[in-house]
């Protein structure tokens, strides 16, 4: 299968640079795009879905160049960050409509199978306006995978979902990554941790790290510490050090700390993807 | 397939919106009320044309519909989703366009159905059904579609609220009331006349509150269709271009061809639009019916070229072609009354002479205003006759139209060159009157006609589109879809179909008319036997709106009627009305003024009423009513009138009183003598004064 090659991508909104020379190679499977608000995730996704054109740089998939927007659109499925359809029409009506527009064959069957896949069969005759946030997102996935696109782009799929729904949603996403490229953007680390083979971290338009979840975690290797202190001591600790997480154990507090030098009485622990991400963010902030 | 599916979805969305139904029902109610009001007054034309506010509302609704259609995806946050589908949004835009078309056509079709039902109930003649469909197409369907596309294009190009301001301006600029709304600003640029531009931009009907002309019919001349075509094509081009750009659709050869065809069509349409063509704009704007000649003859009261040799024309062989304008190929025979070289003719000023020849040799001529001066190569002698060939074409007076839609050329109007120098119309006390320029002696006419059918004429029909006759009083031609005729007791009535209520009353009308003519010609000693075989009931717009004009000529007469005053049909049944009208009609364009002519016809009718006791309704005649009116005016206006006007009014009252006394006291012989004198005096070229009328009464004693 072909890979998606993004080279030297720059996007300027007037004077503001949203993407700064982004180079990425995305292989089939799940790809996570991690970054804080305003990092440029949506911008990158919009370029990938041909909604906007880059200021500089190219995107290529096999022989297909993104200059040929019309052909690209034939192989893309997209779930936008802000997604909905007409409130007054039913789920099945909406999906059939989109299926027709995509030129899908055997509309009825395809829509039915997609509905099954996202577990919406029983809500098929509900109006869009009557759906819950989670159901709506699932409709979004359903429409994105209509027509078996080679590249599926999903922008912040779990935003606004409750934890239970989120877990269900990640499972759904995982099932998509089997035979296409699925690109997920998020600022929630767990969304990616369990689903994506590859992750890129985007910060103010720059890719600051790229690799597997372990590789990202390795960035914080030897920089994550754990210590147990009393409640009073914890406040001082939090002021002085970068506390990643903490949790109470009887009257003591157990804290994870990110630091280049070991804090007093702390022992090193293994870094997670989140640690890696946060470490990279912090070091980035220090630079700028 | 994609487009059809998108259309279905749009229709689903529209049908599931409460707004749609509210607007639809409200509009339907307005339409019904509108139709009902005018049909109640037997005005089937006005029922359709006086819909300015519906059109204005429709244009607005269509713009908003167009805007909503393209905004739907933004509102529902599905814009990006559809844009990422290859040609998805493009297909949707076409679906939206189809949805717009569906709404517009459905609404208009429902309006048409309602109209048809009501036409049926009111027994409206069939011509109105088909013409109303064309009218709705021209003034509803196409404009609404254009407005909808404007809404869509604006929605595609603009995301901010500004779009509403832009749409409002466009709406007002292209609405049927644009002239009225923007005419207040015309003074800002006094050097240019913005009316043609306003009329061009107007998507609705120009002058929507003018009465319906029952002979001319709905204003649907070719240029109006072309104008809609140009605007429609322009809007469509803009729309397609916007859609292509916004959807990043490849500009393929196919699109290039589409645009090339559009540009070619636009060029062709513009060329057609620029051609000379008569379009009737009602109302008193500069080139409107009531303004165009009014302004001209106010400025030009006398002929532009002096009269030269007196002469007659003994025969006319006319080849008339009427399509968008009037074109004439004419052979006439001139018979001089004196020896001379220069012949001056009168022909309406906008009919432009292209060629004058005699026996194949071209003659030099000069056309200025209503006059043509033809210079003969050798002087023509008394007793000789000279064939002259004329070719001319142009736009007839807006009063007397001749285009592809309808023809109304009365015999007294100089649409043929007539001997002598006269103004075609005259301006008098801020009113415009036609001058009777018809030949008084019989002339041999032959006419070949091509133009709107059926055509009715005072000449005898000799074949398909051929007429021939020897008559005085010129050629009167009335033709078009809306005209019909019926013969009752030997009198042929030519009248507009929209006077269908009149048909049952023609017999009574014929009796009244014939009786009145007989009575008046006996009383007033009018030697010429008025034996009119044809009576044209025409919607002449000249003179003041309320005056009824009856014009007699050799074997035919023209009676002015107006759809606007639809109770005409009742009036025409009224014997008194006819007698009064006939009496005044025998006064030939008197210079003495309207008031004194009124006195004459009022007084004459009063006398007739006195001779037939029991005939006058409520015991009050027109004369005593007129007197009462004058007394009331005096009472109410005492403070506001100046001394001169007061004296004038008092004088009128006293004369009315005197005439009543005179008619009551004198014997028939004396009274008849008085009216004959009065009538004779009125027909003199000299002005008759109130004092002189008084003297006429004295003389009788
Ligand atoms: N249409 C636009 N015009 C101008 N600036 C824009 C536009 N869209 C995005 N930006 C700017 O570009 C930057 C990147 O925005 P983008 O939406 O890509 O971020 P993001 O990573 O998706 O953020 P979030 O997590 O909040 O969705 C931001 O600073 C944003 O303000
Ligand atoms: Mg975003």
Short mmCIF file of N, CA, C and O in Angstrom, two decimals, chain A residues 46 49-53 68 70 73-74 76 78 80 82-86 88-90 93 97-98 100-103 127 143, chain B residues 1-2 5-6 9-10 12-13 16 72-73 75-78 80-88 91-92 96 247-248 250:
data_model
loop_
_atom_site.label_atom_id
_atom_site.label_comp_id
_atom_site.label_asym_id
_atom_site.label_seq_id
_atom_site.Cartn_x
_atom_site.Cartn_y
_atom_site.Cartn_z
N UNK A 46 -7.29 20.11 7.30
CA UNK A 46 -8.00 20.78 6.20
C UNK A 46 -7.20 20.74 4.92
O UNK A 46 -7.75 20.64 3.83
N UNK A 49 -7.50 17.28 3.54
CA UNK A 49 -8.81 16.99 2.93
C UNK A 49 -9.12 17.95 1.79
O UNK A 49 -10.27 18.02 1.34
N UNK A 50 -8.12 18.71 1.37
CA UNK A 50 -8.23 19.65 0.23
C UNK A 50 -9.18 20.81 0.47
O UNK A 50 -9.54 21.52 -0.47
N UNK A 51 -9.62 21.01 1.73
CA UNK A 51 -10.50 22.15 1.97
C UNK A 51 -9.76 23.45 1.79
O UNK A 51 -10.32 24.45 1.35
N UNK A 52 -8.47 23.45 2.19
CA UNK A 52 -7.66 24.63 1.95
C UNK A 52 -6.38 24.19 1.25
O UNK A 52 -6.02 23.00 1.28
N UNK A 53 -5.74 25.14 0.61
CA UNK A 53 -4.49 24.80 -0.07
C UNK A 53 -3.33 25.35 0.75
O UNK A 53 -3.43 26.41 1.34
N UNK A 68 -4.28 17.89 -7.46
CA UNK A 68 -5.46 17.36 -8.13
C UNK A 68 -6.53 17.07 -7.07
O UNK A 68 -6.80 15.93 -6.72
N UNK A 70 -9.65 17.14 -6.96
CA UNK A 70 -10.81 16.34 -7.31
C UNK A 70 -10.54 14.85 -7.13
O UNK A 70 -11.36 14.12 -6.58
N UNK A 73 -10.18 13.89 -3.39
CA UNK A 73 -11.46 13.82 -2.68
C UNK A 73 -12.12 12.45 -2.84
O UNK A 73 -12.94 12.06 -2.01
N UNK A 74 -11.78 11.76 -3.90
CA UNK A 74 -12.40 10.46 -4.14
C UNK A 74 -11.91 9.41 -3.15
O UNK A 74 -12.54 8.36 -2.99
N UNK A 76 -10.85 10.16 0.09
CA UNK A 76 -10.78 10.72 1.44
C UNK A 76 -12.12 10.62 2.16
O UNK A 76 -13.18 10.84 1.55
N UNK A 78 -13.80 12.15 5.78
CA UNK A 78 -13.43 13.20 6.73
C UNK A 78 -14.52 13.37 7.78
O UNK A 78 -15.70 13.47 7.47
N UNK A 80 -15.12 16.19 10.34
CA UNK A 80 -14.61 17.49 10.80
C UNK A 80 -14.75 17.63 12.31
O UNK A 80 -15.54 16.94 12.94
N UNK A 82 -15.94 20.11 13.93
CA UNK A 82 -17.29 20.56 14.26
C UNK A 82 -18.21 19.90 13.26
O UNK A 82 -18.26 20.29 12.11
N UNK A 83 -18.90 18.88 13.69
CA UNK A 83 -19.68 18.14 12.72
C UNK A 83 -21.15 18.03 13.10
O UNK A 83 -21.51 17.79 14.23
N UNK A 84 -21.98 18.22 12.08
CA UNK A 84 -23.39 17.88 12.22
C UNK A 84 -23.97 17.83 10.81
O UNK A 84 -23.29 18.15 9.84
N UNK A 85 -25.19 17.40 10.67
CA UNK A 85 -25.90 17.51 9.39
C UNK A 85 -27.24 18.16 9.70
O UNK A 85 -27.53 18.50 10.84
N UNK A 86 -28.05 18.32 8.67
CA UNK A 86 -29.36 18.96 8.84
C UNK A 86 -30.16 18.29 9.95
O UNK A 86 -30.38 17.10 9.93
N UNK A 88 -33.24 18.40 10.58
CA UNK A 88 -34.62 17.95 10.30
C UNK A 88 -34.67 16.61 9.58
O UNK A 88 -35.76 16.11 9.32
N UNK A 89 -33.52 16.06 9.18
CA UNK A 89 -33.64 14.81 8.44
C UNK A 89 -33.13 13.63 9.27
O UNK A 89 -32.40 13.79 10.25
N UNK A 90 -33.51 12.44 8.84
CA UNK A 90 -33.22 11.26 9.64
C UNK A 90 -31.81 10.76 9.34
O UNK A 90 -31.21 11.07 8.32
N UNK A 93 -31.59 8.90 6.11
CA UNK A 93 -31.72 9.82 4.97
C UNK A 93 -30.41 10.55 4.73
O UNK A 93 -29.94 10.67 3.59
N UNK A 97 -27.97 10.11 1.47
CA UNK A 97 -27.65 11.29 0.67
C UNK A 97 -26.14 11.39 0.45
O UNK A 97 -25.66 11.55 -0.68
N UNK A 98 -25.39 11.23 1.54
CA UNK A 98 -23.94 11.33 1.43
C UNK A 98 -23.39 10.19 0.57
O UNK A 98 -22.49 10.38 -0.25
N UNK A 100 -24.89 8.73 -1.90
CA UNK A 100 -25.13 9.06 -3.31
C UNK A 100 -24.10 10.05 -3.81
O UNK A 100 -23.52 9.90 -4.88
N UNK A 101 -23.85 11.08 -2.99
CA UNK A 101 -22.88 12.10 -3.41
C UNK A 101 -21.50 11.50 -3.61
O UNK A 101 -20.75 11.91 -4.47
N UNK A 102 -21.18 10.51 -2.77
CA UNK A 102 -19.87 9.89 -2.90
C UNK A 102 -19.82 8.91 -4.05
O UNK A 102 -18.77 8.35 -4.36
N UNK A 103 -20.96 8.68 -4.63
CA UNK A 103 -21.00 7.76 -5.76
C UNK A 103 -20.89 6.30 -5.33
O UNK A 103 -20.41 5.46 -6.08
N UNK A 127 -34.30 11.57 13.89
CA UNK A 127 -33.82 12.79 13.23
C UNK A 127 -32.47 13.18 13.82
O UNK A 127 -32.21 12.95 15.02
N UNK A 143 -20.43 8.39 8.11
CA UNK A 143 -20.37 9.07 6.81
C UNK A 143 -18.94 9.12 6.29
O UNK A 143 -18.71 9.05 5.09
N UNK B 1 -28.07 12.17 -11.17
CA UNK B 1 -28.35 11.30 -10.03
C UNK B 1 -27.99 11.98 -8.70
O UNK B 1 -28.84 12.13 -7.82
N UNK B 2 -26.73 12.44 -8.62
CA UNK B 2 -26.32 13.17 -7.42
C UNK B 2 -27.15 14.43 -7.24
O UNK B 2 -27.58 14.77 -6.15
N UNK B 5 -30.69 13.60 -6.23
CA UNK B 5 -30.74 13.23 -4.81
C UNK B 5 -30.60 14.47 -3.93
O UNK B 5 -31.32 14.62 -2.94
N UNK B 6 -29.70 15.37 -4.31
CA UNK B 6 -29.53 16.60 -3.54
C UNK B 6 -30.81 17.41 -3.56
O UNK B 6 -31.23 17.98 -2.55
N UNK B 9 -33.24 15.97 -1.16
CA UNK B 9 -32.92 16.32 0.23
C UNK B 9 -33.31 17.77 0.51
O UNK B 9 -33.90 18.06 1.55
N UNK B 10 -33.01 18.66 -0.45
CA UNK B 10 -33.37 20.07 -0.24
C UNK B 10 -34.89 20.22 -0.11
O UNK B 10 -35.38 20.97 0.73
N UNK B 12 -36.92 17.99 0.92
CA UNK B 12 -37.28 17.42 2.21
C UNK B 12 -37.09 18.47 3.30
O UNK B 12 -37.96 18.67 4.16
N UNK B 13 -35.94 19.14 3.23
CA UNK B 13 -35.64 20.16 4.23
C UNK B 13 -36.64 21.30 4.15
O UNK B 13 -37.14 21.77 5.17
N UNK B 16 -39.97 20.36 5.46
CA UNK B 16 -40.03 20.15 6.92
C UNK B 16 -39.81 21.43 7.70
O UNK B 16 -39.61 21.42 8.90
N UNK B 72 -27.46 26.62 4.42
CA UNK B 72 -27.91 25.47 5.18
C UNK B 72 -26.76 24.66 5.77
O UNK B 72 -26.81 24.22 6.90
N UNK B 73 -25.70 24.48 4.98
CA UNK B 73 -24.59 23.65 5.42
C UNK B 73 -23.77 24.35 6.49
O UNK B 73 -23.21 23.71 7.37
N UNK B 75 -25.08 26.52 8.63
CA UNK B 75 -25.93 26.48 9.81
C UNK B 75 -25.87 25.10 10.45
O UNK B 75 -25.80 24.97 11.66
N UNK B 76 -25.85 24.07 9.64
CA UNK B 76 -25.88 22.72 10.20
C UNK B 76 -24.49 22.12 10.34
O UNK B 76 -24.33 20.93 10.59
N UNK B 77 -23.44 22.93 10.17
CA UNK B 77 -22.05 22.46 10.35
C UNK B 77 -21.70 21.26 9.48
O UNK B 77 -20.97 20.39 9.90
N UNK B 78 -22.26 21.22 8.28
CA UNK B 78 -21.89 20.10 7.43
C UNK B 78 -21.18 20.57 6.16
O UNK B 78 -20.98 19.80 5.24
N UNK B 80 -18.03 21.49 5.57
CA UNK B 80 -16.75 20.86 5.26
C UNK B 80 -16.95 19.44 4.77
O UNK B 80 -16.31 19.00 3.82
N UNK B 81 -17.86 18.78 5.42
CA UNK B 81 -18.15 17.39 5.07
C UNK B 81 -18.51 17.26 3.59
O UNK B 81 -17.98 16.43 2.87
N UNK B 82 -19.42 18.14 3.13
CA UNK B 82 -19.86 18.03 1.74
C UNK B 82 -18.80 18.52 0.76
O UNK B 82 -18.72 18.07 -0.36
N UNK B 83 -17.99 19.45 1.25
CA UNK B 83 -16.95 19.97 0.37
C UNK B 83 -15.87 18.95 0.10
O UNK B 83 -15.19 19.02 -0.93
N UNK B 84 -15.69 18.03 1.02
CA UNK B 84 -14.62 17.06 0.86
C UNK B 84 -15.04 15.94 -0.10
O UNK B 84 -14.21 15.25 -0.67
N UNK B 85 -16.34 15.84 -0.33
CA UNK B 85 -16.80 14.85 -1.30
C UNK B 85 -16.59 15.42 -2.70
O UNK B 85 -16.96 16.56 -2.97
N UNK B 86 -15.95 14.60 -3.56
CA UNK B 86 -15.66 15.10 -4.90
C UNK B 86 -16.95 15.48 -5.60
O UNK B 86 -17.85 14.66 -5.75
N UNK B 87 -17.04 16.73 -6.02
CA UNK B 87 -18.22 17.27 -6.70
C UNK B 87 -19.48 17.16 -5.85
O UNK B 87 -20.59 17.34 -6.35
N UNK B 88 -19.29 16.85 -4.58
CA UNK B 88 -20.45 16.68 -3.70
C UNK B 88 -21.20 17.98 -3.55
O UNK B 88 -22.41 18.05 -3.77
N UNK B 91 -22.75 19.21 -6.80
CA UNK B 91 -24.03 18.54 -7.08
C UNK B 91 -25.11 19.12 -6.19
O UNK B 91 -26.26 19.33 -6.61
N UNK B 92 -24.72 19.42 -4.96
CA UNK B 92 -25.71 19.97 -4.04
C UNK B 92 -26.18 21.35 -4.50
O UNK B 92 -27.36 21.67 -4.37
N UNK B 96 -29.84 22.44 -5.13
CA UNK B 96 -30.44 23.62 -4.51
C UNK B 96 -31.11 24.49 -5.58
O UNK B 96 -32.19 25.03 -5.36
N UNK B 247 -16.53 25.55 -5.54
CA UNK B 247 -16.42 24.10 -5.37
C UNK B 247 -15.12 23.57 -5.96
O UNK B 247 -14.91 22.37 -6.00
N UNK B 248 -14.28 24.46 -6.44
CA UNK B 248 -13.00 24.08 -7.04
C UNK B 248 -13.20 23.02 -8.12
O UNK B 248 -12.42 22.07 -8.24
N UNK B 250 -13.02 21.63 -11.74
CA UNK B 250 -12.11 21.92 -12.87
C UNK B 250 -12.86 22.64 -13.97
O UNK B 250 -13.95 22.25 -14.34
#
